[in-house]
CSV table of C-alpha atoms in Angstrom, one decimal:
chain,number,residue,atom,x,y,z
E,1354,MET,CA,-19.1,5.0,-16.0
E,1355,LYS,CA,-16.2,4.1,-18.5
E,1356,THR,CA,-13.9,6.7,-17.3
E,1357,THR,CA,-14.7,5.7,-13.7
E,1358,LYS,CA,-13.6,2.2,-14.6
E,1359,ILE,CA,-10.5,3.3,-16.2
E,1360,LEU,CA,-9.6,5.4,-13.2
E,1361,TYR,CA,-10.4,2.6,-10.9
E,1362,TYR,CA,-8.2,0.0,-12.6
E,1363,SER,CA,-5.5,2.3,-13.1
E,1364,ALA,CA,-5.3,3.6,-9.5
E,1365,THR,CA,-5.6,0.0,-8.3
E,1366,ALA,CA,-2.8,-1.1,-10.8
E,1367,VAL,CA,-0.6,1.6,-9.4
E,1368,LEU,CA,-1.5,0.7,-5.9
E,1369,THR,CA,-0.6,-3.0,-6.6
E,1370,ALA,CA,2.5,-2.1,-8.7
E,1371,ILE,CA,3.9,0.1,-5.6
E,1372,MET,CA,2.8,-2.6,-2.9
E,1373,CYS,CA,4.4,-5.5,-4.9
E,1374,PHE,CA,7.6,-3.5,-5.3
E,1375,SER,CA,7.7,-2.9,-1.4
E,1376,VAL,CA,7.0,-6.7,-0.8
E,1377,PHE,CA,9.8,-7.6,-3.5
E,1378,ASN,CA,12.3,-5.5,-1.4
E,1379,TYR,CA,10.9,-6.6,2.0
E,1380,PHE,CA,11.8,-10.5,1.0
E,1381,PHE,CA,14.8,-10.0,-1.5
E,1382,ASN,CA,16.4,-6.8,-0.1
E,1383,HIS,CA,16.0,-7.5,3.3
E,1384,GLU,CA,19.3,-5.9,4.5
E,1385,MET,CA,18.7,-2.7,2.8
E,1386,ILE,CA,15.1,-2.7,4.2
E,1387,VAL,CA,16.5,-3.5,7.7
E,1388,GLY,CA,18.9,-0.3,7.4
E,1389,PHE,CA,15.9,1.7,6.4
E,1390,PHE,CA,13.7,0.7,9.3
E,1391,GLU,CA,16.6,0.9,11.8
E,1392,ASN,CA,17.1,4.4,10.4
E,1393,MET,CA,13.6,5.3,11.0
E,1394,GLY,CA,13.4,3.9,14.4
E,1395,TYR,CA,11.1,1.2,13.6
E,1396,PRO,CA,11.6,-2.7,14.8
E,1397,THR,CA,12.8,-4.7,12.2
E,1398,TYR,CA,10.7,-7.7,13.0
E,1399,LEU,CA,7.7,-5.9,11.3
E,1400,ILE,CA,9.2,-6.4,7.9
E,1401,TYR,CA,7.9,-9.7,7.1
E,1402,PRO,CA,4.5,-9.4,8.5
E,1403,LEU,CA,3.9,-6.2,6.9
E,1404,ALA,CA,5.0,-7.8,3.6
E,1405,ILE,CA,2.6,-10.5,4.2
E,1406,ALA,CA,-0.3,-8.2,5.3
E,1407,LYS,CA,0.3,-6.2,2.0
E,1408,ILE,CA,0.0,-9.4,-0.3
E,1409,LEU,CA,-3.1,-10.3,1.6
E,1410,GLY,CA,-4.4,-6.7,1.0
E,1411,LEU,CA,-4.1,-6.9,-2.6
E,1412,ILE,CA,-5.7,-10.2,-2.7
E,1413,ALA,CA,-8.5,-8.8,-0.6
E,1414,ILE,CA,-8.9,-5.9,-2.9
E,1415,TRP,CA,-8.5,-7.9,-6.3
E,1416,GLY,CA,-10.5,-10.9,-5.5
E,1417,ASN,CA,-13.6,-8.7,-4.2
E,1418,PHE,CA,-14.5,-11.7,-1.7
E,1419,SER,CA,-16.4,-9.7,0.7
E,1420,LYS,CA,-16.9,-5.7,1.4
E,1421,TRP,CA,-15.7,-6.1,4.9
E,1422,LEU,CA,-12.5,-7.4,4.0
E,1423,LYS,CA,-12.0,-4.9,1.1
E,1424,GLU,CA,-12.7,-2.1,3.4
E,1425,TRP,CA,-10.1,-3.4,5.8
E,1426,ALA,CA,-7.4,-3.9,3.3
E,1427,TYR,CA,-8.1,-0.3,2.0
E,1428,ALA,CA,-7.8,1.1,5.6
E,1429,GLY,CA,-4.7,-1.1,6.3
E,1430,PHE,CA,-3.1,0.7,2.8
E,1431,PHE,CA,-4.4,4.2,3.8
E,1432,TYR,CA,-2.6,3.9,7.2
E,1433,ASP,CA,0.6,2.2,5.7
E,1434,VAL,CA,1.2,5.0,3.2
E,1435,VAL,CA,0.3,7.8,5.4
E,1436,LEU,CA,2.7,6.3,7.9
E,1437,ALA,CA,5.3,5.7,5.4
E,1438,PHE,CA,5.0,9.4,4.0
E,1439,PHE,CA,5.8,11.0,7.7
E,1440,ALA,CA,8.4,8.2,8.2
E,1441,HIS,CA,10.6,9.2,5.0
E,1442,TYR,CA,9.5,12.9,5.4
E,1443,MET,CA,10.9,12.9,9.0
E,1444,VAL,CA,14.1,11.4,8.0
E,1445,SER,CA,14.4,13.4,4.9
E,1446,ASP,CA,15.9,10.4,2.7
E,1447,GLY,CA,13.7,11.9,-0.3
E,1448,GLN,CA,11.5,8.7,-0.6
E,1449,HIS,CA,8.4,10.1,0.5
E,1450,MET,CA,7.0,10.5,-3.2
E,1451,PHE,CA,6.2,7.1,-3.4
E,1452,ALA,CA,4.0,7.3,-0.3
E,1453,VAL,CA,2.3,10.3,-2.1
E,1454,ILE,CA,1.7,8.5,-5.0
E,1455,ALA,CA,0.4,5.6,-3.3
E,1456,PHE,CA,-1.8,7.6,-1.1
E,1457,CYS,CA,-3.5,9.2,-4.3
E,1458,ALA,CA,-4.0,5.7,-5.6
E,1459,VAL,CA,-5.6,4.2,-2.3
E,1460,ILE,CA,-8.1,7.1,-2.3
E,1461,ILE,CA,-8.9,7.1,-6.1
E,1462,SER,CA,-9.3,3.2,-6.1
E,1463,TYR,CA,-11.3,3.1,-2.9
E,1464,PHE,CA,-13.9,5.7,-4.1
E,1465,THR,CA,-14.1,4.7,-7.8
E,1466,GLY,CA,-14.3,1.1,-6.5
E,1467,LYS,CA,-17.3,1.7,-4.7
E,1468,GLN,CA,-19.2,2.6,-8.0
E,1469,VAL,CA,-17.2,0.0,-10.2
E,1470,ARG,CA,-17.2,-3.2,-8.1
E,1471,PRO,CA,-19.7,-2.6,-5.3
């Protein structure tokens, strides 16, 4: 059980760090992110709502308020990192490895979290 707790908190911390880095860039390096979004063909009006959704998702996971809310937060992060991987891969900007790391963190955090924080 101790190994499972270490895995859960480590993966959740990595996921949190990646999402906080993303949110920081969305808010404070907005012009750079607008360029990335335009390069990938995404509408730029998604930047702020996506940043807010990431913050709320992290609150739902760490807060452990309800199972339903936590499931939706993990689902949102899953889709976010999968779509981020393919977007970065398709434009060949070399940034897809963060999405791979985030994907592993989401999967590990989700499945170990079911045992550690039911």
